[in-house]
Short mmCIF file of C-alpha atoms in Angstrom, two decimals:
data_model
loop_
_atom_site.label_atom_id
_atom_site.label_comp_id
_atom_site.label_asym_id
_atom_site.label_seq_id
_atom_site.Cartn_x
_atom_site.Cartn_y
_atom_site.Cartn_z
CA MET A 69 34.30 60.65 -49.11
CA LYS A 70 36.32 57.38 -49.17
CA TRP A 71 36.09 54.04 -50.79
CA SER A 72 38.28 51.03 -49.98
CA THR A 73 38.58 47.91 -52.13
CA ALA A 74 40.71 44.83 -51.45
CA SER A 75 41.50 42.47 -54.28
CA GLN A 76 40.31 38.92 -54.58
CA LEU A 77 38.91 37.09 -57.65
CA PHE A 78 35.58 35.29 -57.42
CA SER A 79 32.61 34.40 -59.52
CA ILE A 80 29.02 34.93 -58.48
CA THR A 81 26.39 32.25 -58.89
CA PHE A 82 22.72 32.55 -57.92
CA GLY A 83 20.85 29.31 -58.07
CA THR A 84 21.24 28.01 -61.62
CA THR A 85 22.03 31.40 -63.10
CA GLN A 86 25.58 32.73 -63.24
CA HIS A 87 25.91 36.50 -63.68
CA SER A 88 28.80 37.78 -65.73
CA LEU A 89 30.69 40.53 -63.89
CA SER A 90 33.69 41.77 -65.91
CA SER A 91 33.84 38.46 -67.89
CA ALA A 92 32.26 36.51 -65.00
CA TYR A 93 35.00 37.58 -62.52
CA ILE A 94 35.41 40.69 -60.45
CA ALA A 95 38.13 41.84 -58.07
CA MET A 96 36.48 42.38 -54.74
CA SER A 97 36.86 41.08 -51.18
CA THR A 98 35.43 43.93 -49.22
CA THR A 99 34.12 47.28 -50.65
CA VAL A 100 33.27 49.93 -48.11
CA PHE A 101 31.77 53.39 -48.45
CA ASN A 102 32.60 55.88 -45.72
CA ASN A 103 31.49 59.53 -45.64
CA ASN A 104 31.84 61.20 -42.19
CA SER A 105 29.74 58.90 -39.93
CA LYS A 106 27.99 57.02 -42.75
CA THR A 107 29.16 53.54 -43.55
CA LEU A 108 28.01 50.75 -45.92
CA GLY A 109 30.09 47.76 -46.88
CA LEU A 110 29.74 44.71 -49.11
CA LEU A 111 31.63 41.52 -48.27
CA GLN A 112 31.84 38.24 -50.09
CA VAL A 113 30.86 35.28 -47.89
CA THR A 114 33.32 32.40 -48.21
CA GLN A 115 35.06 29.94 -45.89
CA ASN A 116 38.00 32.29 -45.75
CA GLN A 117 35.85 35.14 -44.50
CA MET A 118 34.12 33.26 -41.74
CA ASP A 119 36.46 34.41 -38.96
CA ALA A 120 36.21 38.04 -40.03
CA ILE A 121 32.40 37.89 -40.20
CA ASN A 122 32.17 36.19 -36.77
CA GLY A 123 34.68 38.66 -35.21
CA PRO A 124 34.02 41.92 -33.42
CA ASP A 125 34.51 44.25 -36.35
CA TYR A 126 30.95 44.05 -37.59
CA LYS A 127 29.15 43.80 -34.25
CA GLN A 128 28.17 47.47 -34.25
CA TYR A 129 26.54 47.27 -37.72
CA ILE A 130 23.16 46.32 -39.08
CA LYS A 131 23.72 43.20 -41.18
CA ILE A 132 22.08 41.55 -44.12
CA LEU A 133 23.33 38.10 -45.34
CA TYR A 134 22.43 36.50 -48.62
CA LEU A 135 23.40 32.87 -48.36
CA PRO A 136 22.92 30.13 -50.97
CA ALA A 137 22.09 26.53 -49.99
CA GLY A 138 24.41 24.66 -47.60
CA TYR A 139 25.19 27.42 -45.05
CA LYS A 140 24.88 26.98 -41.31
CA LEU A 141 24.58 29.88 -38.86
CA ARG A 142 23.43 30.83 -35.39
CA VAL A 143 21.41 33.92 -34.72
CA ASP A 144 21.14 34.47 -30.97
CA PHE A 145 20.07 30.99 -29.73
CA ALA A 146 18.46 29.62 -32.96
CA CYS A 147 20.36 27.66 -35.53
CA TYR A 148 19.58 27.80 -39.23
CA GLU A 149 20.68 25.72 -42.22
CA THR A 150 19.90 27.11 -45.72
CA GLU A 151 18.24 24.71 -48.16
CA GLN A 152 17.81 27.41 -50.75
CA PRO A 153 19.10 30.98 -51.15
CA THR A 154 18.06 32.89 -48.04
CA LEU A 155 18.32 36.42 -46.68
CA PHE A 156 19.02 37.02 -42.98
CA PHE A 157 18.53 40.31 -41.22
CA ILE A 158 20.63 40.91 -38.06
CA SER A 159 20.44 43.87 -35.68
CA PRO A 160 23.52 45.16 -33.85
CA ASN A 161 22.32 43.73 -30.56
CA GLN A 162 21.91 40.17 -31.99
CA TYR A 163 24.55 37.52 -31.82
CA LEU A 164 25.67 36.15 -35.18
CA GLU A 165 27.91 33.18 -35.81
CA LEU A 166 28.48 31.69 -39.27
CA GLU A 167 29.22 28.02 -38.64
CA ALA A 168 29.63 26.54 -42.10
CA THR A 169 29.67 27.78 -45.71
CA GLY A 170 28.15 26.19 -48.77
CA GLU A 171 29.72 25.55 -52.17
CA GLU A 172 28.58 28.92 -53.62
CA SER A 173 29.65 32.31 -52.32
CA GLY A 174 27.15 34.57 -50.59
CA PHE A 175 27.04 38.27 -49.73
CA PHE A 176 27.21 40.19 -46.50
CA ILE A 177 26.04 43.80 -46.34
CA PHE A 178 26.81 45.88 -43.26
CA TYR A 179 25.82 49.43 -42.60
CA ASN A 180 25.10 51.82 -39.76
CA ARG A 181 21.98 53.83 -38.86
CA ASP A 182 23.70 57.03 -40.03
CA PHE A 183 23.74 55.54 -43.56
CA TYR A 184 20.09 54.38 -43.37
CA CYS A 185 17.82 54.30 -40.39
CA ILE A 186 14.68 52.16 -40.88
CA GLN A 187 12.94 53.89 -38.01
CA ILE A 188 13.32 57.39 -39.43
CA HIS A 189 12.43 56.14 -42.96
CA ASP A 190 9.68 53.78 -41.91
CA GLN A 191 7.27 55.05 -44.54
CA GLU A 192 9.77 54.19 -47.26
CA VAL A 193 10.38 50.52 -46.50
CA ALA A 194 8.06 49.54 -43.57
CA CYS A 195 10.38 46.75 -42.43
CA ASP A 196 10.90 47.68 -38.76
CA GLY A 197 9.15 45.06 -36.70
CA LEU A 198 9.18 42.59 -39.53
CA LEU A 199 12.75 42.06 -40.88
CA PHE A 200 14.34 43.67 -37.80
CA ASN A 201 13.23 43.89 -34.16
CA ASN A 202 10.66 41.17 -34.73
CA ILE A 203 8.85 39.79 -31.64
CA ARG A 204 8.49 36.43 -33.38
CA ASN A 205 12.28 36.40 -33.87
CA MET A 206 12.09 35.23 -37.51
CA PRO A 207 15.02 37.08 -39.12
CA LYS A 208 15.02 35.17 -42.46
CA VAL A 209 13.40 35.29 -45.90
CA GLU A 210 13.75 32.43 -48.33
CA ALA A 211 14.20 33.59 -51.93
CA SER A 212 11.99 32.39 -54.74
CA GLU A 213 13.30 31.85 -58.29
CA ASP A 214 12.21 35.35 -59.29
CA GLU A 215 13.77 36.88 -56.22
CA ILE A 216 17.03 35.01 -56.82
CA ALA A 217 17.20 36.63 -60.24
CA PHE A 218 16.34 40.04 -58.74
CA LEU A 219 18.95 39.74 -56.04
CA GLY A 220 21.57 38.62 -58.51
CA GLY A 221 21.00 41.77 -60.60
CA LEU A 222 20.92 43.98 -57.48
CA PHE A 223 24.30 42.80 -56.13
CA LYS A 224 25.77 43.05 -59.63
CA GLU A 225 24.66 46.67 -59.86
CA MET A 226 25.98 47.43 -56.34
CA ILE A 227 29.40 46.06 -57.12
CA GLN A 228 29.58 47.99 -60.33
CA GLU A 229 28.66 51.15 -58.50
CA PHE A 230 31.55 50.67 -56.08
CA GLN A 231 33.85 50.16 -59.08
CA LEU A 232 32.76 53.43 -60.73
CA LYS A 233 33.61 55.49 -57.58
CA ASP A 234 31.21 58.16 -58.85
CA SER A 235 30.07 61.00 -56.69
CA SER A 236 26.49 59.61 -56.73
CA LEU A 237 27.64 56.29 -55.21
CA GLU A 238 26.11 56.94 -51.80
CA GLU A 239 22.60 57.57 -53.11
CA MET A 240 22.77 54.69 -55.64
CA VAL A 241 23.82 52.06 -53.10
CA ARG A 242 21.21 53.43 -50.63
CA THR A 243 18.59 53.03 -53.34
CA TYR A 244 19.66 49.39 -53.89
CA LEU A 245 19.50 48.78 -50.16
CA LYS A 246 15.94 50.14 -50.07
CA GLN A 247 14.89 47.99 -52.96
CA LEU A 248 16.32 44.92 -51.11
CA LEU A 249 14.42 45.81 -47.92
CA ILE A 250 11.17 46.48 -49.75
CA ARG A 251 11.25 43.20 -51.68
CA ALA A 252 12.32 41.24 -48.61
CA THR A 253 9.51 42.75 -46.51
CA ARG A 254 6.90 41.68 -49.08
CA SER A 255 8.35 38.17 -49.04
CA TRP A 256 8.51 38.05 -45.24
CA LYS A 257 4.77 38.86 -45.00
CA ARG A 258 3.89 36.15 -47.50
CA GLN A 259 6.04 33.54 -45.71
CA HIS A 260 5.34 34.35 -42.03
CA LEU A 261 1.84 35.86 -41.79
CA ASP A 262 -1.57 34.45 -42.53
CA ASN A 263 -2.81 35.62 -45.96
CA GLU A 264 -5.86 37.23 -44.35
CA VAL A 265 -3.59 39.28 -42.08
CA THR A 266 -1.50 40.55 -44.90
CA ASP A 267 -4.66 41.78 -46.58
CA GLN A 268 -5.69 43.70 -43.47
CA GLN A 269 -3.38 46.67 -43.25
CA SER A 270 -4.60 47.70 -39.82
CA ASP A 271 -3.71 44.33 -38.28
CA LEU A 272 -0.32 44.28 -39.89
CA GLU A 273 0.41 47.87 -38.65
CA PHE A 274 -0.65 46.84 -35.17
CA PHE A 275 1.76 43.94 -35.27
CA ARG A 276 4.62 46.22 -36.30
CA LYS A 277 3.76 48.95 -33.80
CA PHE A 278 3.50 46.51 -30.85
CA THR A 279 6.78 44.93 -31.87
CA ARG A 280 8.56 48.34 -31.99
CA LEU A 281 7.07 49.30 -28.61
CA VAL A 282 8.29 46.12 -26.99
CA GLU A 283 11.74 46.50 -28.48
CA GLU A 284 11.97 50.02 -27.15
CA HIS A 285 10.54 49.56 -23.63
CA TYR A 286 10.98 45.93 -22.60
CA LYS A 287 13.50 46.85 -19.91
CA SER A 288 11.06 49.10 -18.08
CA LYS A 289 7.56 48.02 -19.20
CA HIS A 290 6.74 44.43 -18.28
CA THR A 291 2.94 44.14 -18.53
CA VAL A 292 0.32 44.14 -21.26
CA ALA A 293 -1.37 47.01 -19.48
CA ASP A 294 1.77 49.13 -19.99
CA TYR A 295 1.61 48.67 -23.76
CA ALA A 296 -2.13 49.13 -23.79
CA ASP A 297 -1.52 52.58 -22.42
CA PHE A 298 0.90 53.34 -25.25
CA LEU A 299 -1.61 52.09 -27.82
CA CYS A 300 -4.63 53.77 -26.22
CA MET A 301 -6.62 50.50 -26.08
CA ALA A 302 -7.80 48.01 -23.46
CA PRO A 303 -5.48 45.06 -22.64
CA LYS A 304 -8.22 42.67 -23.76
CA THR A 305 -8.24 44.28 -27.16
CA ILE A 306 -4.51 43.57 -27.57
CA THR A 307 -5.21 39.97 -26.63
CA HIS A 308 -8.00 39.75 -29.17
CA LYS A 309 -5.74 41.12 -31.90
CA PHE A 310 -2.94 38.69 -30.95
CA ASN A 311 -5.43 35.80 -31.27
CA ARG A 312 -6.44 37.02 -34.72
CA LEU A 313 -2.83 37.22 -35.71
CA ARG A 314 -2.27 33.72 -34.39
CA LEU A 315 0.44 34.95 -32.05
CA PRO A 316 1.20 33.75 -28.48
CA GLN A 317 -0.45 35.69 -25.67
CA PRO A 318 0.96 39.24 -25.51
CA ASN A 319 2.21 38.73 -21.98
CA GLU A 320 4.27 35.78 -23.16
CA VAL A 321 5.65 37.85 -26.06
CA ILE A 322 6.87 40.55 -23.67
CA LYS A 323 8.42 38.05 -21.25
CA ASN A 324 10.07 36.16 -24.10
CA ARG A 325 11.77 39.36 -25.17
CA ILE A 326 13.02 39.96 -21.67
CA ILE A 327 14.29 36.44 -21.36
CA LEU A 328 16.10 36.63 -24.74
CA GLU A 329 17.95 39.71 -23.55
CA ALA A 330 18.80 37.99 -20.31
CA LYS A 331 20.28 35.02 -22.22
CA ARG A 332 22.38 37.38 -24.37
CA LEU A 333 23.76 39.11 -21.25
CA LEU A 334 24.44 35.77 -19.51
CA VAL A 335 26.52 34.31 -22.30
CA HIS A 336 28.10 37.48 -23.80
CA THR A 337 28.90 39.53 -20.71
CA SER A 338 30.27 38.88 -17.20
CA LEU A 339 27.32 40.45 -15.47
CA THR A 340 25.95 38.58 -12.50
CA ALA A 341 22.32 37.34 -12.50
CA LYS A 342 21.48 40.05 -10.01
CA GLU A 343 23.04 42.75 -12.17
CA ILE A 344 21.10 41.45 -15.16
CA ALA A 345 17.88 41.54 -13.22
CA TYR A 346 18.45 45.21 -12.31
CA ASP A 347 19.46 45.99 -15.90
CA LEU A 348 16.14 44.52 -17.15
CA GLY A 349 14.05 46.55 -14.73
CA TYR A 350 13.49 44.03 -11.93
CA ASN A 351 14.14 45.33 -8.41
CA ASP A 352 13.70 41.82 -6.95
CA PRO A 353 16.44 39.59 -8.39
CA ALA A 354 14.77 36.51 -6.79
CA TYR A 355 11.56 37.18 -8.72
CA PHE A 356 13.58 37.57 -11.95
CA SER A 357 15.33 34.25 -11.26
CA ARG A 358 12.02 32.51 -10.80
CA LEU A 359 10.72 34.01 -14.05
CA PHE A 360 13.86 32.84 -15.84
CA MET A 361 13.44 29.36 -14.38
CA THR A 362 9.82 29.19 -15.44
CA LYS A 363 10.61 30.26 -19.02
CA THR A 364 13.79 28.19 -19.59
CA GLY A 365 13.73 25.40 -17.08
CA GLU A 366 17.13 26.50 -15.79
CA SER A 367 18.36 29.08 -13.31
CA PRO A 368 20.40 31.90 -14.82
CA SER A 369 23.66 30.49 -13.46
CA SER A 370 22.89 27.01 -14.81
CA PHE A 371 21.99 28.40 -18.21
CA ARG A 372 25.30 30.28 -18.40
CA THR A 373 27.37 27.27 -17.30
CA ASN A 374 25.58 24.85 -19.67
CA PHE A 375 25.66 27.11 -22.73
CA LEU A 376 29.26 28.11 -22.37
CA GLY A 377 30.22 24.47 -21.71
CA GLN A 378 28.57 23.34 -24.91
CA ASN A 379 30.00 26.14 -27.04
#
């Protein structure tokens, strides 16, 4: 078992409440737990850490950012600017770029699936398909005043656990991580789903299950009928449920996930449009190019040229 701690002084402020950590200051830049293949780290988010956060070192990890007001970031092809303390949940296959920091420091948690896998422990936190791998691509939760206070206490406790270097550190920080995920999942449902939907557990579980299926099979399963087979229901039943959830048509959701991956591959790899088409399960690259044009208004090559030229 190994801990690593680099030294840098900083104070922690959450909204209007400042939490005293060792007389309001604590020595920490990055604190990382490693035990065999399990990893969880906690990083302070400041202007000085932007290059590190945007670099390749954290690409492989699941990431959670807690950012006060005044931060700007890009997740895949969507840009966000925080107007209040906000949590962001980033999967390893998503592109993250922190573009500007606010006046107050934030926090950056990174961990791998060996440390905590939300799919294996779905009954514990039930966040897969909501906070992560979400077909609506809404990876953020805005914190209320009560949640700001809760998160302030949680990060304080996590930091103190790292300082103790006790043999129980792994289970303690995993417990704090689960608490964060559970609270954030509850908030996500309140903020992003209709109140009637959150009261109907069957509809919410359908939403999560369909999301997880699309995330797992979008490269090989391209039609609503494919997912109807998985769910043992008629395609029109899926459409009806999507209407009740006020979601786009299920066929559009599937295609949107495919196009999102195509965009990622176009701007973050050197694969040709034909290679990308094959990778996404299309044996006819011309058909894939037409689909891409229909969904984006650009050919794959034009999208790549224009995006890279602008960025």
